[in-house]
Coordinates of C-alpha atoms (C1' of nucleotides) in Angstrom, one line a residue:
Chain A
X13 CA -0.6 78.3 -38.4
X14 CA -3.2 80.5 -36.6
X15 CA -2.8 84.1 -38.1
X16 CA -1.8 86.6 -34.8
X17 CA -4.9 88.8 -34.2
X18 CA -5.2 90.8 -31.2
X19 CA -1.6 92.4 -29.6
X20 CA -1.7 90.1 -27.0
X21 CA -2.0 86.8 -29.6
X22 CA 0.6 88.3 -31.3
X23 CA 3.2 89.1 -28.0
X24 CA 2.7 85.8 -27.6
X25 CA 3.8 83.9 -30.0
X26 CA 6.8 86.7 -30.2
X27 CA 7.7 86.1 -27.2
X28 CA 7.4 82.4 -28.0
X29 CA 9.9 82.2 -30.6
X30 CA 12.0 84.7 -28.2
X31 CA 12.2 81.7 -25.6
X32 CA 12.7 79.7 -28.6
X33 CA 15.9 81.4 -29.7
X34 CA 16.9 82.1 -26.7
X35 CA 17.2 78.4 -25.7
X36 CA 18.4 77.4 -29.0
X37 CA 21.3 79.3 -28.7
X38 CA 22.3 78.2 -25.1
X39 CA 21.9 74.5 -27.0
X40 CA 24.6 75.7 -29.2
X41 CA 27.1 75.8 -25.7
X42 CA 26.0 73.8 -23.5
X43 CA 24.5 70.1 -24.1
X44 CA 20.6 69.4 -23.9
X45 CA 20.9 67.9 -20.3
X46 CA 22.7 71.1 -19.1
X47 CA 19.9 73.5 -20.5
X48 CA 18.2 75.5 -18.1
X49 CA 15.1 76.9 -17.8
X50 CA 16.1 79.7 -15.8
X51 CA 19.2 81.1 -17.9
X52 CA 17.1 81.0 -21.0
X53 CA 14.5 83.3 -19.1
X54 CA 17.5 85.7 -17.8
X55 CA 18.4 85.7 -21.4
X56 CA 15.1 87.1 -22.5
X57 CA 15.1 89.2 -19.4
X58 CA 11.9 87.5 -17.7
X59 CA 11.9 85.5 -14.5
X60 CA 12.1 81.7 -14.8
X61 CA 8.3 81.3 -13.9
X62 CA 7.1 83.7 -16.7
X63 CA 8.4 81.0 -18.8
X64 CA 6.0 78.8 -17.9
X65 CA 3.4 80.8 -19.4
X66 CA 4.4 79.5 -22.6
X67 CA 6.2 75.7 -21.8
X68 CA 4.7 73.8 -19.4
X69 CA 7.7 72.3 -18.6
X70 CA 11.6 71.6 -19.5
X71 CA 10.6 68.9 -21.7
X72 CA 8.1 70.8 -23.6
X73 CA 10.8 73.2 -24.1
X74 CA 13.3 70.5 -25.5
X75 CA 10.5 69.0 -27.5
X76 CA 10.2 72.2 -29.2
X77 CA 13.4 72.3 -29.5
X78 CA 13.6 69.1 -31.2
X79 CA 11.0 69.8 -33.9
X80 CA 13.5 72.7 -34.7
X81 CA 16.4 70.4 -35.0
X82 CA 14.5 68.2 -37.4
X83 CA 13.3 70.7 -39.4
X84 CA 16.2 72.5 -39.7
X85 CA 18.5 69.3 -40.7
X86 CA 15.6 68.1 -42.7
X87 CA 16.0 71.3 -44.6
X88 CA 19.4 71.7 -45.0
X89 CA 19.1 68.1 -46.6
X90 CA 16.3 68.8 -49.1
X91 CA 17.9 71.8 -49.8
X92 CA 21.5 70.1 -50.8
X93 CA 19.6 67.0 -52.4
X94 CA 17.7 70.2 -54.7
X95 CA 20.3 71.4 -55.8
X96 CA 21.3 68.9 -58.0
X97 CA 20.8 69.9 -61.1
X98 CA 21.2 66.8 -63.1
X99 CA 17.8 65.1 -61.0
X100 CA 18.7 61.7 -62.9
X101 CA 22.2 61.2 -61.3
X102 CA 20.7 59.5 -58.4
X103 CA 24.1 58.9 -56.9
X104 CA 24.8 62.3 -56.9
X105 CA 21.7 63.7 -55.1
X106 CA 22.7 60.7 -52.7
X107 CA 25.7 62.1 -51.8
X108 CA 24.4 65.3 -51.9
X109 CA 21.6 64.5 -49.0
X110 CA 24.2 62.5 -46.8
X111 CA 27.0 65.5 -47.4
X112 CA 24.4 67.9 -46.0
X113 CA 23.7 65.7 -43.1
X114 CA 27.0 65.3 -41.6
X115 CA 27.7 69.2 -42.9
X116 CA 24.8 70.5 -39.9
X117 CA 25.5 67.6 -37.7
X118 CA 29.0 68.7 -37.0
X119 CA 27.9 72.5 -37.1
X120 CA 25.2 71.6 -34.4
X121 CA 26.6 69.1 -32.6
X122 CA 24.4 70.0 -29.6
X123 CA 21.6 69.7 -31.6
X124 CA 22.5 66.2 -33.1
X125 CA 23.0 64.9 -29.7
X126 CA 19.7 66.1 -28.8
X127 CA 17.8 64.3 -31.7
X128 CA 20.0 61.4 -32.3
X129 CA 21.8 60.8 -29.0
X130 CA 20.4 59.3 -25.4
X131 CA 16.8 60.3 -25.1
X132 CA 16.8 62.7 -22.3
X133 CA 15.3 60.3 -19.7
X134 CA 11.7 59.7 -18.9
X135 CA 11.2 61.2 -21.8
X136 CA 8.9 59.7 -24.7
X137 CA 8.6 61.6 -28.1
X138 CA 5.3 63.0 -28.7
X139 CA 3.6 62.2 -31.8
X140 CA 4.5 65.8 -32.8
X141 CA 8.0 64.9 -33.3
X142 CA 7.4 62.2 -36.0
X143 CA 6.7 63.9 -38.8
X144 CA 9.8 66.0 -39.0
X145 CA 11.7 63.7 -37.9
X146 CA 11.4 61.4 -41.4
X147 CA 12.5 64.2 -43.5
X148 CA 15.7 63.1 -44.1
X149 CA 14.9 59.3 -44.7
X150 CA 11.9 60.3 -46.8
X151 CA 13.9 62.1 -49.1
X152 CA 16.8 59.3 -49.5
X153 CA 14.2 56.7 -50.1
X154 CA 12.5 58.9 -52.8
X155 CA 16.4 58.8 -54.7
X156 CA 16.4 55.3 -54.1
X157 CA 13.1 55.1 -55.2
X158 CA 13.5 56.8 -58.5
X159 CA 16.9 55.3 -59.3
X160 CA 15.7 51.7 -59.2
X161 CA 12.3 53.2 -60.8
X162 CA 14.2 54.9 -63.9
X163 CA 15.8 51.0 -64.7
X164 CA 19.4 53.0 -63.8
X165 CA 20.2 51.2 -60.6
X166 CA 21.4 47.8 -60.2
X167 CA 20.2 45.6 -57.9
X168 CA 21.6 46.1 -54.4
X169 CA 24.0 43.6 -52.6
X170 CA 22.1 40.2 -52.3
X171 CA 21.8 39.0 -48.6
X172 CA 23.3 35.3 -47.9
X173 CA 22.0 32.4 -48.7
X174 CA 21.1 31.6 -45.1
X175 CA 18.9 34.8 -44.9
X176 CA 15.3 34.4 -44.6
X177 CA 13.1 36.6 -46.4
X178 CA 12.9 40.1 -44.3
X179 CA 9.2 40.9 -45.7
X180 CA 8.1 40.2 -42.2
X181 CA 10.5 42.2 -40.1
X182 CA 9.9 45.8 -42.4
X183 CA 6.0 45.5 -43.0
X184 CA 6.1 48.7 -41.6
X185 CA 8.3 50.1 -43.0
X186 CA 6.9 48.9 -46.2
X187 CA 3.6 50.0 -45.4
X188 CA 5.2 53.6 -44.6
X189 CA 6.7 54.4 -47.9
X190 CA 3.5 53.0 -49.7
X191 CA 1.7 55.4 -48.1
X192 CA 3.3 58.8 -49.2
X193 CA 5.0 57.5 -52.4
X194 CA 3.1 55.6 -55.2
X195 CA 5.5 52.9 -56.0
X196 CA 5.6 49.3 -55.5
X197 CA 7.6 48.3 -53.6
X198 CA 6.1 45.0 -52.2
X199 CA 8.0 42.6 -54.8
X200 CA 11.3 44.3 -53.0
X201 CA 11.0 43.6 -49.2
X202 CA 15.2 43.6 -49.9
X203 CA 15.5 46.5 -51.1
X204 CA 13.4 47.9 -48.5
X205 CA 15.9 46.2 -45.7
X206 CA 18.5 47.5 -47.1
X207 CA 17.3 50.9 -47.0
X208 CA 16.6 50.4 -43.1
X209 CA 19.8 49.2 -42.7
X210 CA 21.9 51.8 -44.9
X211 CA 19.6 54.8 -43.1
X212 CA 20.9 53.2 -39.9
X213 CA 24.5 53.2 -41.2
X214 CA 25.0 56.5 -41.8
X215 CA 23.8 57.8 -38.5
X216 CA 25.6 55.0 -36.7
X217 CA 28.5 56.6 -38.6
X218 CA 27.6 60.1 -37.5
X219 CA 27.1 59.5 -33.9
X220 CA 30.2 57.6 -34.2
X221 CA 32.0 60.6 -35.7
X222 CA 30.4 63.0 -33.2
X223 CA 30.2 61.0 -30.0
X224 CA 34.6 60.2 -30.0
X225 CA 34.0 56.6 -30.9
X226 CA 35.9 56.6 -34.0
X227 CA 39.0 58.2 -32.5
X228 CA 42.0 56.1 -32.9
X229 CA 40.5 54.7 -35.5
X230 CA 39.7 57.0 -38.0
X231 CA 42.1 59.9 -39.3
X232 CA 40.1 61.9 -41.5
X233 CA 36.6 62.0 -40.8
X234 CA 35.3 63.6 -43.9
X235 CA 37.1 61.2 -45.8
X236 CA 35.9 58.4 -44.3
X237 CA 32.2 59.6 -44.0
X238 CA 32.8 60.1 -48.2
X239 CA 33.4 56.4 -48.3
X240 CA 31.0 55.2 -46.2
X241 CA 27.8 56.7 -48.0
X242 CA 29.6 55.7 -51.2
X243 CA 29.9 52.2 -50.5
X244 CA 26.3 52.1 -48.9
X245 CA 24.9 53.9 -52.1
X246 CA 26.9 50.6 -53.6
X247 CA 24.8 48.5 -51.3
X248 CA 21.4 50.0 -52.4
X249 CA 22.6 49.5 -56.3
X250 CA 23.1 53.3 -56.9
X251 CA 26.5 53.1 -57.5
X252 CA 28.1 51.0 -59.8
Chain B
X5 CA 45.7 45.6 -8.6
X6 CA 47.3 46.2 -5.2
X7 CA 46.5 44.4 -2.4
X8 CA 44.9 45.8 0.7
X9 CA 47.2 45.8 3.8
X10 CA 45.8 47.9 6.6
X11 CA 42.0 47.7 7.7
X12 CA 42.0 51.6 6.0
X13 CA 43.0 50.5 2.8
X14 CA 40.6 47.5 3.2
X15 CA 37.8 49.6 3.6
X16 CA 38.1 52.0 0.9
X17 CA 38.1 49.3 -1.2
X18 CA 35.2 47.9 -0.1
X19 CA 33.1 51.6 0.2
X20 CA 34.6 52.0 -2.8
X21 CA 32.7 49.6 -4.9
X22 CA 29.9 49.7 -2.8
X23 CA 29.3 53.4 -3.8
X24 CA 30.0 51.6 -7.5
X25 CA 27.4 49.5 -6.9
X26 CA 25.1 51.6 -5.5
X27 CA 25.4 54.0 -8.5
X28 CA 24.7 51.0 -11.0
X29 CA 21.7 50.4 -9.5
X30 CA 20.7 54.0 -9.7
X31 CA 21.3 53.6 -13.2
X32 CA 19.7 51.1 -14.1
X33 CA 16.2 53.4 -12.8
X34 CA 17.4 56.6 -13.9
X35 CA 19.6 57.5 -16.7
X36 CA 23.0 58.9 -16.6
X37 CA 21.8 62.9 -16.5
X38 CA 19.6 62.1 -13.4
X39 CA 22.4 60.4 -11.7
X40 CA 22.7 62.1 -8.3
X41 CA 25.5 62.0 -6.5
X42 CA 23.3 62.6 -2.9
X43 CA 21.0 59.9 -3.9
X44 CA 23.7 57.3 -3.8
X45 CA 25.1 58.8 -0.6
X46 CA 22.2 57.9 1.0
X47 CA 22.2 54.9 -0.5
X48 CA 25.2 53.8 1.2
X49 CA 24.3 55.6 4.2
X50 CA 27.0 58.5 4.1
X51 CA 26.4 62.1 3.6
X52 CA 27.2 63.5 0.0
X53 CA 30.6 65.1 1.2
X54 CA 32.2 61.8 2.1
X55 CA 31.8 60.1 -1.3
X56 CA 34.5 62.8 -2.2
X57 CA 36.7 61.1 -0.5
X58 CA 36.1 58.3 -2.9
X59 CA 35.4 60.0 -6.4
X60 CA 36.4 63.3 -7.2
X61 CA 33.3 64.5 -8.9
X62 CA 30.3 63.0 -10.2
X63 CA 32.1 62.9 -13.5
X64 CA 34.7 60.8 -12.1
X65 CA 32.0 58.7 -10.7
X66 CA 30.2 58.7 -14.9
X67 CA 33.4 57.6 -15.7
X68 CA 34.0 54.3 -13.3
X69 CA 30.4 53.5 -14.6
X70 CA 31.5 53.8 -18.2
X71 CA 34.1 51.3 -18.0
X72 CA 32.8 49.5 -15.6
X73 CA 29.5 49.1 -18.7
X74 CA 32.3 48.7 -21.5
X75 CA 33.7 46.0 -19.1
X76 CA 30.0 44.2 -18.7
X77 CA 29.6 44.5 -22.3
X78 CA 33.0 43.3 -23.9
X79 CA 32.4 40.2 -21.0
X80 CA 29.6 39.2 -22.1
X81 CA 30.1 39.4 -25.6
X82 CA 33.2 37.5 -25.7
X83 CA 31.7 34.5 -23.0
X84 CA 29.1 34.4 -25.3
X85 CA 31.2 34.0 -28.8
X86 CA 33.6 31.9 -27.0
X87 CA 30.3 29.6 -26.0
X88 CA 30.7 28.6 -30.1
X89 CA 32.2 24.9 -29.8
X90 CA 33.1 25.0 -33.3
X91 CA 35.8 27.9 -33.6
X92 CA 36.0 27.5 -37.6
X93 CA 32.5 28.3 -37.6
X94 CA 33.0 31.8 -38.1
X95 CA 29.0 33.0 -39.2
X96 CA 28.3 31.2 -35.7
X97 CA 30.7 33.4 -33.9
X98 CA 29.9 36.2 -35.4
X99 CA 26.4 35.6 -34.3
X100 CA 26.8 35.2 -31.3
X101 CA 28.6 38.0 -30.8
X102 CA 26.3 40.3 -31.8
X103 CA 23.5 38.4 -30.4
X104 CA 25.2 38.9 -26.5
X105 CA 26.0 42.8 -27.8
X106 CA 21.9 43.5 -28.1
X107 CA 21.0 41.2 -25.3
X108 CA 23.2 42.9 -22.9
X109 CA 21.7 46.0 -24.7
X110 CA 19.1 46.1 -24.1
X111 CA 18.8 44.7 -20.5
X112 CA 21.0 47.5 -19.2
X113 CA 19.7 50.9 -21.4
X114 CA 20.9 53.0 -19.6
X115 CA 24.7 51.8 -19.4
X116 CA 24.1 51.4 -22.8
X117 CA 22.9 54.7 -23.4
X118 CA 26.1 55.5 -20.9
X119 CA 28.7 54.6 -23.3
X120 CA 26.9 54.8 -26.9
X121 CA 24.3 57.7 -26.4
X122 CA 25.4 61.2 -26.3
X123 CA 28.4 62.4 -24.3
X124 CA 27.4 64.1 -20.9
X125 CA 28.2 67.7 -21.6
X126 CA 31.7 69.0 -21.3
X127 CA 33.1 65.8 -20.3
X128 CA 36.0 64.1 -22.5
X129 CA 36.3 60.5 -22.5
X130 CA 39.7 59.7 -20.2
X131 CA 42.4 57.6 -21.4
X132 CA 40.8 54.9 -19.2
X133 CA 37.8 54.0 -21.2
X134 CA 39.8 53.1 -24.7
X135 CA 40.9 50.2 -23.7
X136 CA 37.5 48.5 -22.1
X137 CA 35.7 50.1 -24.9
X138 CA 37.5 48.4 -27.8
X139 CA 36.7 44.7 -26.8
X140 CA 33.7 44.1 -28.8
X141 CA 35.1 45.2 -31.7
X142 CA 38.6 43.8 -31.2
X143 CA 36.7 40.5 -30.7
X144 CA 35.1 41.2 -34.0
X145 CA 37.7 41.9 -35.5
X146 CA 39.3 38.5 -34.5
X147 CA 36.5 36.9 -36.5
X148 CA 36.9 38.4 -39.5
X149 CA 40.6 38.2 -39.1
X150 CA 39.9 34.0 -38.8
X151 CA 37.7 33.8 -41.2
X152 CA 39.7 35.2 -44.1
X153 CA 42.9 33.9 -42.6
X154 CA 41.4 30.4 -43.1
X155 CA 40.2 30.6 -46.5
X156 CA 36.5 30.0 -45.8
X157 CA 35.7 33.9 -45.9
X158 CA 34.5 35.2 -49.5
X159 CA 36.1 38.5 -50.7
X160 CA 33.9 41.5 -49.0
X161 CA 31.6 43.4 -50.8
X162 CA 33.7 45.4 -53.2
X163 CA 33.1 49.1 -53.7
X164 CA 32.1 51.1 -56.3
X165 CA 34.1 51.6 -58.6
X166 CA 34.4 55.4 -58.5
X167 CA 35.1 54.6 -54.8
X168 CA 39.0 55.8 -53.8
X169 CA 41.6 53.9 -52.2
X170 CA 40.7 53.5 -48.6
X171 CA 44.0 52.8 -47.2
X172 CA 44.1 56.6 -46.3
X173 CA 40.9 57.1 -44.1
X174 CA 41.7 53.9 -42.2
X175 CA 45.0 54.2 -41.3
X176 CA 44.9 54.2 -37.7
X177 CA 42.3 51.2 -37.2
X178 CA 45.1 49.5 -39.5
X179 CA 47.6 50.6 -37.4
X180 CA 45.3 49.5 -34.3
X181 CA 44.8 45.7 -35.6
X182 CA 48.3 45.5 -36.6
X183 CA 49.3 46.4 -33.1
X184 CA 47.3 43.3 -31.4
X185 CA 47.0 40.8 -34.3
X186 CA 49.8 39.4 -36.1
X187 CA 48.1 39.4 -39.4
X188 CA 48.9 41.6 -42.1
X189 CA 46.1 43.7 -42.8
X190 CA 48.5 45.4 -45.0
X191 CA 47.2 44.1 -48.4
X192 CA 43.0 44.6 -46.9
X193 CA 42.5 48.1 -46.8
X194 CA 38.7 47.2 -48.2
X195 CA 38.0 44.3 -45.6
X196 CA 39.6 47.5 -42.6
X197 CA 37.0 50.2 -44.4
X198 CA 34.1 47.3 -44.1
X199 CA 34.9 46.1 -40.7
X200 CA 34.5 50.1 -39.7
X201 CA 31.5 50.2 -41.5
X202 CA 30.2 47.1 -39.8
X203 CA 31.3 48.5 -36.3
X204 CA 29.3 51.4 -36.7
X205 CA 26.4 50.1 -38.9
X206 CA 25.9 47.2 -35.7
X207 CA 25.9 50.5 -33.0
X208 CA 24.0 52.2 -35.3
X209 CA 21.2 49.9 -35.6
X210 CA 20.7 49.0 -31.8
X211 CA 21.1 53.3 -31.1
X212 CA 17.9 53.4 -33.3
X213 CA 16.2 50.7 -31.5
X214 CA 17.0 52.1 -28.1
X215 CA 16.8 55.3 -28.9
X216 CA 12.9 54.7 -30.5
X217 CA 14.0 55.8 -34.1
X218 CA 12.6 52.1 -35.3
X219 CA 9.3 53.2 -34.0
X220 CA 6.7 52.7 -37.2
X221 CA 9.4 51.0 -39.3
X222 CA 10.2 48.1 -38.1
X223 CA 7.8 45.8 -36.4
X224 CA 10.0 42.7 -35.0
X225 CA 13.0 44.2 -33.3
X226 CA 15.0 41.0 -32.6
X227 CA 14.3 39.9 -36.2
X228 CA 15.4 43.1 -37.8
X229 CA 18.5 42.9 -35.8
X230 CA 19.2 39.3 -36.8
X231 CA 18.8 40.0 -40.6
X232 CA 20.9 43.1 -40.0
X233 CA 24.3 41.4 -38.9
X234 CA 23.2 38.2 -40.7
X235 CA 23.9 40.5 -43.8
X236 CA 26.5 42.8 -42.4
X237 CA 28.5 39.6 -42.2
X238 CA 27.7 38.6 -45.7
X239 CA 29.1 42.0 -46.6
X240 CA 32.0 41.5 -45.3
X241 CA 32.2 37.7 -46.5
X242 CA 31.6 35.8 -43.5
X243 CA 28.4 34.1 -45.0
X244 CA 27.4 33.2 -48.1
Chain C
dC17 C1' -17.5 104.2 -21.3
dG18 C1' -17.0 101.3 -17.2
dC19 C1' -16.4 96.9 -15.4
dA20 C1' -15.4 92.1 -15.0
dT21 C1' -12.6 88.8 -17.0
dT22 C1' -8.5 87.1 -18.5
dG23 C1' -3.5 86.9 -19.5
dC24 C1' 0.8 87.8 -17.8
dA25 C1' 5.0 88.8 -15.1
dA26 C1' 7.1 89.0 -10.8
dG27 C1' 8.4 87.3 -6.3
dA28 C1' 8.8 84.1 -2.7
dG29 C1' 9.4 79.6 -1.7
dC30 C1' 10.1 74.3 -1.8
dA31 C1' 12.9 70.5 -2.6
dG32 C1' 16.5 69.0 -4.9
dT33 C1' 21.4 69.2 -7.1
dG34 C1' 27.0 69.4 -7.2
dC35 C1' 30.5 70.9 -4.7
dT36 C1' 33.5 73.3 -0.9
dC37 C1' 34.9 74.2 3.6
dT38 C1' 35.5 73.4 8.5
dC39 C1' 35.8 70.5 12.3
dA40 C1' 36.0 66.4 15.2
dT41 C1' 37.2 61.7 15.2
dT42 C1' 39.4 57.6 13.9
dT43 C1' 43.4 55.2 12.1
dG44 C1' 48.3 54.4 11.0
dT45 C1' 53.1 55.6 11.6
dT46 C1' 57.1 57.1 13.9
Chain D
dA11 C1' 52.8 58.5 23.5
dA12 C1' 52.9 62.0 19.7
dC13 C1' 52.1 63.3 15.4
dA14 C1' 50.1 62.9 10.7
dA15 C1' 47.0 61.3 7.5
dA16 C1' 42.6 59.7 6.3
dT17 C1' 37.7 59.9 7.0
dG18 C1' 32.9 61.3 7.9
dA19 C1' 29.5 64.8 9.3
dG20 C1' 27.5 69.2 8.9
dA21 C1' 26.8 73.7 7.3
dG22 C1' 26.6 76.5 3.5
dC23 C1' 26.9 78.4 -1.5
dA24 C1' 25.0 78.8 -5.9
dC25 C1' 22.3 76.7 -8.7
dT26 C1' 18.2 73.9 -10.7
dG27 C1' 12.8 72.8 -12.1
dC28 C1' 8.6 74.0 -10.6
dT29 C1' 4.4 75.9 -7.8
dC30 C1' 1.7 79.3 -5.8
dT31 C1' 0.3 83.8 -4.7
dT32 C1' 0.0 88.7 -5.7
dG33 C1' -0.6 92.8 -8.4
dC34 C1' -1.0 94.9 -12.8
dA35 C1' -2.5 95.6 -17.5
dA36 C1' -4.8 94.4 -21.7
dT37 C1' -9.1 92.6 -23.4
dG38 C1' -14.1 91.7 -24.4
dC39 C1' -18.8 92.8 -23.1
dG40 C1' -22.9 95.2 -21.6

DNA sequence: CGCATTGCAAGAGCAGTGCTCTCATTTGTT
DNA sequence: AACAAATGAGAGCACTGCTCTTGCAATGCG
């Protein structure tokens, strides 16, 4: 972050964050695809092409907000996950990260749609949105990573016998965890499936939960979200 | 269906689902959000006031598009599992079902990302859309109802075994298959609370593919997805 | 200090949107 | 033939994202 010199500099990015919260909190009511430009500036009390001084566009605008959404779920994860106190009950600091994750997920549902939902068309994520946006798998990989590293876990659910080996498929994956974490994981290209699959599980889950496609088939949400992660903890050998 | 008597009633028909098709083929360049009601009155070559003759709102219009997508879909998923000469082969089946799911995925994203993305804001699915909606996974359901019906299936993957009773959090779905199946599910809570899983682990998977959340981790999309349900059905004991 | 440069907000305007209302015409029924 | 209902066109309202021009104020420099 550049440190605010001159008044102006520092108006800026005031005013920034102003738009900022501003449009964040319209997100809160009305649905990324129903976000306008123009109420946001009203809100701040500026006319709709002053806001252009500091987003070139709507998109830039929802990109923004999208690094927010990520940060802020990622947060609200690592923050749940650390406050486990006992750091070697993996499955607790599992349940801990997923709890937190569909804990701000249904508290920002707006915000879920936006980062999980339909890409608001013709766009394409910037490379700026990355980052944040592997919080949350980062830190369930490092549990998974430590469990099976501390000789606790089991071995997660074997694939059939008809399954050929899924190295190939999550290279890079592979070569993404290797990179920010120093353990070896290239004698457990299942494991390492697994993980992709499990991550995939529990936002499947979510956007089930959130989107109406579990109605009539699910009673109690929380409930069956609790059973879920448990059972795909089971899958990744955390759980026993 | 009724039939058409008069020319009048002819013709609506006929505008009818030529403004239908018209708006499918809008969506399949633009997205559901950029749909535009005008745009597809010109398409037809009518001003944008007479299509409310024909749909009552552009919502209205969303949702004939939705089922008509959940219609597409559970079509050609069940031509394509029902293309499996031999019905005890239940892996093959399964296969094949989710095969036709992704294909038909992802050749029409964005009646995909219709009917599995995010909700368009302020709009609540009408009674209309359950019943189109629930063929892919009624079909699936079918298959793993077969399967352990004949004997051939394995038990599921059990749970751990701090896991709770599931019978609770999957009441409904039970009370769903029990509606259109004459098997008794009664005894299977664990297979129901797996077949959920499943459901949403399969949507899950191809959201993140469509939706670009793969980007970086997974290389080879169709073989990721292929391992995925391959071991999805070993979870729930379909292959061994 | 004075001046030129730059940053910024406002306003008008363009092309587009969903939707409503009125009006004339066509179609079907009595 | 007379009436009623259905239909399409057009104008219009309130809104959107975005661009361009204009005037003002803060800034940096000689």
């Amino acid at each position: 972050m550049v440190v605010a010199r001159t008044a102006r500099e520092r108006a800026r990015v005031e005013i920034t964050a102003e738009i900022l919260a501003a449009a964040r909190a319209q997100l809160g009511e009305v649905g990324p695809s129903q976000l306008s430009l123009r109420a946001v500036a009203r809100e701040v009390g500026m006319v709709s092409s002053a806001v252009y001084r500091y987003f070139a566009s709507r998109d830039e605008l929802l990109t923004a907000l999208i690094i927010a959404a990520y940060d802020e779920l990622g947060a609200a994860a690592e923050a749940a996950e650390e406050a486990v106190e006992d750091r070697t009950d993996h499955l607790a600091r599992w349940m801990a990260t997923c709890r937190a994750t569909r804990e701000w997920a249904i508290s920002h549902p707006h915000d879920y749609a936006l980062i999980y939902g339909s890409p608001v068309p013709g766009y394409a994520a910037p490379q700026d949105t990355v980052m944040p946006a592997t919080r949350v798998i980062v830190r369930l990989v490092e549990i998974i990573v430590a469990a099976h590293g501390s000789g606790t876990a089991a071995e997660s659910t074997q694939p059939p016998a008809t399954a050929a080996d899924p190295s190939g498929v999550v290279a890079d994956a592979m070569a993404f965890i290797a990179e920010r974490s120093d353990v070896d994981l290239e004698a457990l290209p299942e494991l390492v499936m697994r993980t992709l699959m499990v991550w995939s599980a529990i936002f499947g889950t979510l956007s089930f939960e959130l989107f109406g496609h579990l109605k009539g088939s699910v009673s109690d949400y929380e409930g069956y979200f609790e059973q879920t992660v448990l059972r795909l903890a089971g899958d990744l050998g955390l759980a026993e």
